[in-house]
Amino acid sequence: MIRPHLAGLGLAIGLTALPLAANAAGEVTEFTLDNGMQVVVIEDHRTAAVTHMVWYRAGSADEQPGQSGIAHFLEHLMFKATDDLESREFSRIVEENGGSDNAFTSWDYTAYHQRVAADRLGLMMEMEADRMRDLVLAEDEVVTERQVILEERAQRTDTSPGALFNEQLAAATYLNHPYGRPIIGWRHEMEELSLQDARDWYERHYHPNNAILVVAGDATPDEVRALAEEHYGAIPANPDIEAQETRERPSEPPHIAQRRVIYEDARVANPYVSINYLAPERNAGAQEEAAALTLLAEILAGSGFTSVLPREMQLEDERSLFVGAYYGGTSLDETTFTLINMPLPGTSLEQAEDHILAEVDEFLEEGIDPAQFERIMFQIEAARIYEEDDAAGLARAYGAALASGLTVADVQAWPDVLAATTIDDVMEIARELFAEEATTIGYLMQPSPDEAAEPEADAAAAAASQPTAEPEDAAEAGADGADASTPETAPMTEEVSQ
Amino acid sequence: MIARFLTPLVAALAFAVPSYADIVNIQPVTSDGGIEAWLVEDNSIPFVAMDLWFEGGGSIDRPDARGAVHLMTALLEEGAGDMDAQTFAAELEGLAASFSFDIYRDELVISVQMLTQNRGEVLALLRDVLLEPRFDEDAVERVRGQVLSVLEADANDPDTIAAAEFNALTFGDHPYGSRLEGTPESVAALTRDDLIAAHRSALVRDRVSVGVAGDMSAEELGPILDTLLGDLPTSDVALPEPSEVSDVGGITVVDFPTPQSSVYFGHAGIARDDPDFFPAFVMNQVLGGGGYRSRLMEEVREQRGLTYGISTWLGLSKSAPMMQGGFSSSNALVAEAIEVVQDEWAEIAENGITEAELAAAQQYMTGAYPLRFDGNSTIAGILAAMQADDMPIDYIASRNDNVRAVTVEDIQRVAAELVDSDALHFVVVGQPEGLPTEN
């Protein structure tokens, strides 16, 4: 099978993306520095390398109105000068030490990471601690870098009908909560972001007691503690952060109206319908609902062959090119559950919407095939084994969870919570979710024929590819920076890289 | 999405930091039946990763059946033996194993992950895939429809258009000149017999390279190789001839309504087995290699803010090595960005690089290499790729010495021969402002 919009490469079956994160080995240690900086160590001594990550509890959803994109813009500017380092010297030193570094911004966090030989861990901490407090911003660099993020927006979003559609759909889904704003920012606001805006953002959020250090690889907790105390421990906590810890954001009012978004673009080759439901996220000590929703998405569309929706709509009835169900539970605030149906040519999106909703109704009637449920449960067990092979991946999972309000204990309990979920639990949450009528329904489609004659309606379809992947990295490309322009990407897992 | 058109030649990167040598203790394994594989045994996690690289890939399509190997590869997961697609997938999922199938210009790659506890059952399924694919009529039609929808989407994607146009201009009738996915017309015309022929030609025992990493011993691997691959046929079609690269410098504009132009550029490059490969490899790192510190990133992004990213690479496709690059810039800025690239191309050809740049590139390349051997799946891929590229088994140990041995004089000489701004051709897809339209 080939997934439309993904190239004809990377065809894969088996082991779909069950978002686990807990390694069976249990070699995860956590502690907190005196200044409040949280530390997680994930041991993997198979190779003499470490992943060093610093996560700030500050993402685009923490931005003030009118400042969209500042979290991501500051992330770019963090690679400029500090009082000790020249502009871009941070990356130069990482590279001279054979390492790689990057950063990414999401709604709930901003993270900086390097992968280096294990004996360079102290150096990474020294530099990361330096830029946590001593960034020096210059006006001319801010102006040039603003041009870079505008080009980034052009490449990721403005040239891609799918990305523009996702942006509009999110904006319509959240009436009040800032998850409705694009991480990269609205262009008209990005154009106005200033040096002072960047400084203010930095001063407000970049403090040790607002940060999480994650080290994964060939390092012991004792080594990490000693190095972290030396480099990060000297930075004073900001007492004002305490009040921000709960990160109160504008909350969603009850949704009482269905919303419809129609985005027309002449470059749309494969129109599709997308249906958003608001859904609960994983919460500390209370992950059961999120686990049931995770399994629901897996049961509905986790496998292109054996899941409910692809089986019925792609394989048996052959009405759809592609159907998907997405749920990203790792989120600070209320998240979304999304259904997508890309019909075969010749079927209208109205019909496609009816088809997938009818299929969901049928699922609610018929329930879950116990054999399918058993296979998924076994895959969850197996994922604990496979995940041990990827310490850097575990580092990301822990960091994202902790920056989204979860604890190490929650992350470690997650596979068990999934495993304890029953068919009845999944059906109960499914009935609740799909009873929701105030959904947001989006159509991504070509303009109607008379509008299509207007050349101005055209815009390009472009995949937001990583711009700097070297070809020898092709097998590994895409490790950073999710591509949000394909319908396969769950809206809430989007990240924007440096 | 430029990376799609590249062969994933991970094997070019090797390391020689002594402390890492033990990590990849490669054992060559030859089965009783004469099938060879490279193995890195690591029993710390109870699973094994296996990569099978079949030389040939999309470039062995008959000229009148472009896209056949690609469509055939997509159908490998659509059932095998007595199992239809759903039954097959359910079996594999029930074993918590994964198979992935990738097709490139020169290789067809099958990557497998399997738990130790049910390895035998997974390997039996894999054997069915290799020897008894079904190509059921309904599956063929369904996947053909999926391929056609991808081709339709790609026809609206400026990055894809740019790369395809560049390849068509550069390679003409050679298989590299057209897309391995085929055209809507060629894909529509493919018959089941074409797919059977493609399977017969692509999955052959004399062109397979095997890399294995994880929880498996050499004693266990030997018999597995014979069972899995021993009954495959030998090759019946020739690999493509080397291609002449038509190096005509200039700029080709493809008009496309979009706010940002996609640019793909390049000229003839250097083969991996060329004695000057390493100087060229290091030079490329300085000019436009990955990361944020190349000359092009500095000049185009950091100094001028003309792009989000720009990179160059040595394209090492077997029939035609290339030196290539790509970026996107707003329509109003793209002319300036192209001029900067041309200037940097001329500058490095004229003056080479500095000692400081060389030292920085060598430090990065030698230091980064060992960090790649960081998981069973990655290692299995590297092992198979090395064999597919005819690298010696001790290449890993000598690679960093080869990088370190490069001098500024080597690079000056190689840059003068290889880098040629007059031969550099740009394909620009968009509505660029102020660009002379040539060719």
XYZ file of C-alpha atoms in Angstrom, chain A residues 67-468:
402
model
C 3.018 37.883 19.509
C 2.438 34.637 17.656
C 5.694 32.978 16.655
C 7.850 34.552 19.355
C 8.573 31.216 21.074
C 9.910 29.783 17.833
C 11.696 33.014 16.876
C 13.567 33.074 20.176
C 14.491 29.449 19.627
C 16.272 30.530 16.421
C 17.922 33.461 18.202
C 19.301 31.157 20.898
C 21.936 30.139 18.350
C 23.289 33.702 18.242
C 25.762 35.290 20.645
C 26.064 35.104 24.407
C 28.404 37.063 26.628
C 30.936 34.246 26.209
C 30.203 32.922 22.723
C 30.068 34.644 19.380
C 27.050 34.353 17.185
C 26.625 30.732 16.055
C 29.734 29.692 17.982
C 27.574 27.278 19.960
C 26.878 25.188 16.858
C 30.449 25.551 15.661
C 31.804 24.092 18.893
C 29.266 21.262 18.830
C 30.290 20.412 15.278
C 33.983 20.665 16.014
C 33.358 18.102 18.697
C 31.692 15.823 16.221
C 28.246 16.461 17.556
C 24.987 17.517 16.052
C 22.590 20.023 17.537
C 19.179 21.422 16.867
C 16.093 22.674 18.606
C 12.357 22.607 18.191
C 9.292 24.432 19.397
C 5.818 23.108 20.012
C 2.684 24.504 21.626
C 3.781 23.364 25.076
C 7.577 23.483 25.041
C 10.806 24.564 23.435
C 13.708 22.111 23.476
C 17.410 22.259 22.620
C 19.374 19.113 22.025
C 22.809 17.850 21.104
C 24.123 14.403 20.390
C 27.810 14.018 21.196
C 30.455 11.614 22.380
C 29.851 10.894 26.046
C 32.988 12.688 27.223
C 31.681 15.982 25.795
C 28.609 16.079 28.025
C 30.138 18.646 30.380
C 30.980 20.937 27.487
C 27.389 20.788 26.225
C 26.083 21.642 29.676
C 28.543 24.492 30.010
C 27.350 26.062 26.760
C 23.668 25.369 27.310
C 23.855 26.861 30.804
C 25.595 29.893 29.334
C 22.824 30.590 26.860
C 20.124 29.892 29.417
C 20.952 33.230 31.024
C 23.483 35.181 29.007
C 22.079 35.512 25.520
C 23.079 38.758 23.814
C 20.759 39.862 21.039
C 21.834 42.269 18.316
C 19.342 44.288 16.275
C 20.801 43.420 12.861
C 20.776 39.702 13.608
C 17.208 39.857 14.795
C 16.203 41.494 11.514
C 18.010 38.926 9.349
C 16.782 35.983 11.369
C 13.230 37.273 11.138
C 13.631 37.035 7.381
C 14.759 33.405 7.868
C 11.658 32.474 9.865
C 9.480 34.140 7.242
C 11.203 31.987 4.605
C 10.639 29.007 6.890
C 6.968 29.842 7.081
C 6.859 30.166 3.297
C 8.501 26.773 2.876
C 6.526 24.907 5.521
C 3.139 26.540 5.266
C 2.468 29.156 2.618
C 3.420 26.921 -0.303
C 1.462 23.937 1.009
C -2.323 23.755 0.742
C -2.356 20.924 3.284
C -0.431 22.992 5.831
C -2.582 26.069 5.234
C -5.666 23.913 5.675
C -4.387 22.437 8.951
C -3.690 25.934 10.218
C -7.223 27.085 9.413
C -8.728 23.932 10.879
C -6.865 24.347 14.179
C -7.880 27.987 14.342
C -11.513 26.979 13.949
C -11.255 24.093 16.402
C -10.074 26.200 19.332
C -12.353 29.110 20.040
C -10.355 30.547 22.914
C -7.357 28.374 23.689
C -4.064 29.315 21.964
C -3.686 25.845 20.418
C -5.617 27.544 17.618
C -2.567 29.621 16.716
C 0.180 28.270 14.483
C 3.450 27.512 16.256
C 5.466 29.301 13.617
C 3.139 32.288 13.919
C 0.783 34.236 11.707
C 2.803 35.952 9.017
C 1.535 39.450 9.775
C 2.514 39.099 13.405
C 5.865 37.456 12.640
C 6.771 40.457 10.508
C 6.406 42.703 13.544
C 8.328 40.634 16.101
C 11.055 42.795 17.601
C 14.274 42.536 19.529
C 12.399 43.669 22.622
C 9.749 40.985 22.144
C 12.495 38.366 21.996
C 14.206 39.738 25.097
C 10.940 39.803 27.017
C 10.144 36.216 26.104
C 13.637 35.096 27.071
C 13.528 36.926 30.411
C 10.151 35.503 31.267
C 10.761 31.847 30.504
C 14.432 30.894 30.355
C 15.245 29.968 33.932
C 16.436 26.705 35.505
C 13.253 26.257 37.506
C 11.317 26.366 34.240
C 13.558 23.789 32.567
C 13.991 20.041 32.359
C 17.365 18.457 31.646
C 17.239 15.057 29.949
C 20.421 13.062 29.380
C 20.204 9.731 27.568
C 23.040 7.395 26.719
C 26.399 6.512 28.142
C 26.288 8.448 31.402
C 25.521 7.490 34.976
C 23.168 9.463 37.232
C 26.105 10.376 39.469
C 28.086 11.799 36.559
C 25.094 13.731 35.322
C 24.302 15.080 38.771
C 27.853 16.299 39.313
C 28.022 17.975 35.905
C 24.541 19.456 36.177
C 25.246 20.924 39.609
C 28.475 22.412 38.302
C 26.966 24.014 35.194
C 23.265 24.543 35.777
C 23.289 24.561 39.575
C 24.955 27.959 39.709
C 22.077 29.670 37.938
C 19.587 31.158 40.383
C 15.954 30.221 40.231
C 13.478 32.877 39.240
C 10.913 33.135 42.067
C 8.330 34.561 39.674
C 8.238 31.285 37.767
C 6.564 29.545 40.669
C 3.328 31.297 39.864
C 3.620 30.276 36.243
C 4.121 26.625 37.009
C 0.492 25.827 36.471
C 0.691 27.704 33.166
C -2.862 28.902 33.167
C -3.976 29.568 29.637
C -7.260 30.758 28.258
C -9.568 27.776 28.469
C -12.110 26.553 25.999
C -15.746 27.415 26.543
C -18.241 24.633 25.902
C -18.556 24.051 22.191
C -22.172 24.457 21.264
C -21.914 24.879 17.508
C -20.461 22.769 14.787
C -17.898 24.623 12.687
C -17.059 24.051 9.064
C -13.912 25.095 7.279
C -13.666 24.951 3.522
C -10.244 25.655 2.118
C -10.050 25.688 -1.648
C -6.791 25.572 -3.511
C -6.183 24.767 -7.158
C -3.112 22.679 -6.289
C -5.027 20.147 -4.225
C -4.544 16.838 -6.010
C -6.309 14.642 -3.486
C -9.130 16.394 -1.602
C -10.018 15.133 1.820
C -12.273 15.740 4.788
C -10.965 16.141 8.302
C -13.127 15.968 11.441
C -11.818 17.298 14.766
C -13.208 16.308 18.157
C -11.953 17.938 21.333
C -10.553 15.191 23.555
C -8.955 14.905 26.989
C -5.171 14.716 27.223
C -2.930 12.605 29.446
C -2.951 14.030 32.939
C -0.615 13.289 35.829
C -1.959 10.302 37.698
C -4.979 10.083 35.427
C -4.003 8.672 32.057
C -6.809 6.146 31.663
C -8.966 8.150 29.281
C -5.979 9.072 27.173
C -4.940 5.416 27.048
C -8.396 4.404 25.847
C -8.320 7.131 23.182
C -4.840 6.049 22.085
C -6.110 2.509 21.629
C -9.232 3.778 19.892
C -7.139 5.561 17.250
C -5.050 2.416 16.859
C -8.104 0.190 16.484
C -9.758 2.528 14.001
C -6.775 3.208 11.762
C -3.432 2.181 13.223
C -2.888 -0.455 10.555
C -3.590 0.100 6.882
C -4.760 -3.487 6.535
C -6.358 -4.717 9.723
C -7.823 -1.608 11.372
C -11.522 -0.875 11.171
C -11.599 2.139 8.875
C -8.969 1.163 6.267
C -10.292 -2.389 6.186
C -13.829 -1.295 5.481
C -13.221 1.788 3.377
C -9.964 1.116 1.530
C -9.824 -2.645 1.202
C -13.375 -3.943 1.133
C -15.537 -1.136 -0.185
C -12.735 0.647 -2.018
C -14.267 4.045 -1.432
C -11.206 5.735 -0.002
C -7.640 6.347 -0.983
C -6.756 6.875 2.607
C -8.465 7.011 6.004
C -6.858 7.943 9.282
C -7.590 8.454 12.970
C -5.216 10.480 15.121
C -4.926 11.231 18.773
C -1.943 12.886 20.406
C -2.384 12.629 24.156
C 0.874 14.248 25.241
C -0.414 17.760 25.626
C -0.731 20.230 28.465
C -4.312 21.192 27.684
C -7.273 19.664 25.942
C -6.255 18.014 22.690
C -8.001 16.713 19.589
C -9.043 13.405 18.106
C -9.071 13.634 14.330
C -10.659 11.536 11.601
C -9.559 11.901 7.990
C -11.087 10.494 4.833
C -9.480 10.997 1.436
C -12.013 9.523 -0.977
C -11.325 7.937 -4.312
C -11.618 10.382 -7.205
C -15.224 10.989 -8.178
C -16.587 10.973 -4.653
C -17.599 14.291 -3.136
C -16.344 15.381 0.252
C -19.939 15.466 1.477
C -20.178 11.782 0.634
C -16.768 11.152 2.151
C -17.885 12.793 5.376
C -21.034 10.661 5.429
C -19.063 7.511 4.713
C -16.606 7.860 7.542
C -19.266 8.894 10.052
C -21.426 5.953 9.010
C -18.429 3.691 9.435
C -17.879 5.067 12.932
C -21.553 4.436 13.756
C -21.187 0.875 12.576
C -18.107 0.472 14.734
C -20.055 1.734 17.761
C -22.698 -0.914 17.018
C -20.383 -3.811 16.342
C -17.600 -3.207 18.812
C -14.026 -4.370 18.766
C -12.683 -7.583 17.326
C -10.996 -9.334 20.280
C -8.302 -10.771 18.002
C -7.343 -7.293 16.812
C -7.290 -6.062 20.406
C -5.018 -8.917 21.405
C -2.573 -8.155 18.570
C -2.376 -4.520 19.617
C -1.777 -5.474 23.239
C 1.083 -7.735 22.191
C 2.544 -4.915 20.109
C 2.462 -2.675 23.176
C 4.480 -5.257 25.061
C 6.924 -5.564 22.161
C 7.285 -1.802 21.882
C 8.883 -1.790 25.320
C 11.640 -3.939 23.844
C 12.069 -2.033 20.586
C 12.150 1.322 22.361
C 15.191 0.277 24.346
C 17.124 0.435 21.081
C 16.543 4.180 20.831
C 17.785 6.141 23.821
C 17.465 9.446 21.954
C 13.827 8.638 21.208
C 13.205 7.899 24.882
C 14.806 11.223 25.779
C 12.323 13.021 23.541
C 9.389 11.087 24.947
C 10.315 11.875 28.533
C 11.028 15.511 27.801
C 7.779 16.041 25.921
C 5.780 14.341 28.655
C 7.371 16.282 31.497
C 7.010 19.586 29.654
C 3.337 18.725 29.167
C 2.590 18.366 32.838
C 3.302 14.655 33.351
C 5.790 13.060 35.734
C 8.455 10.402 35.247
C 6.158 8.016 37.111
C 3.383 8.764 34.596
C 5.693 8.019 31.685
C 6.789 4.761 33.246
C 3.230 3.767 34.059
C 1.943 4.552 30.556
C 2.491 1.100 28.973
C 0.871 -0.492 32.003
C -2.076 1.867 31.785
C -2.426 0.980 28.102
C -2.163 -2.710 28.901
C -4.814 -2.458 31.606
C -7.307 -0.840 29.246
C -10.167 -3.118 28.291
C -12.348 -3.354 25.218
C -15.186 -1.941 27.312
C -13.062 1.060 28.287
C -12.330 1.808 24.657
C -15.951 1.458 23.609
C -17.099 3.690 26.437
C -14.723 6.501 25.476
C -15.619 6.007 21.809
C -19.326 6.460 22.540
C -18.582 9.555 24.542
C -16.252 11.048 21.939
C -18.390 10.406 18.893
C -21.556 11.613 20.632
C -19.989 15.072 20.416
C -21.873 17.088 17.838
C -20.017 20.382 18.072
C -17.165 19.142 15.944
C -14.990 21.041 13.520
C -15.233 19.663 10.019
C -12.823 20.739 7.319
C -12.776 20.231 3.557
C -9.540 20.605 1.654
C -10.527 20.786 -1.985
C -10.081 22.311 -5.385
C -11.981 25.498 -6.124
C -15.295 25.111 -7.852
C -14.884 25.392 -11.639
C -15.690 29.110 -12.094
C -13.276 30.111 -9.335
C -10.581 27.876 -10.767
C -10.333 30.209 -13.726
C -8.800 32.808 -11.428
C -5.064 32.236 -11.500
C -4.649 34.082 -8.191
C -6.379 31.223 -6.419
C -3.389 29.034 -7.075
C -0.854 28.206 -4.465
C 1.744 25.510 -4.488
C 1.748 22.211 -2.737
C 5.082 21.748 -1.079
C 6.201 19.223 1.435
C 7.976 20.863 4.315
C 11.144 18.892 3.971
C 14.120 19.329 6.208
C 16.245 21.773 4.296
C 19.654 20.686 5.418
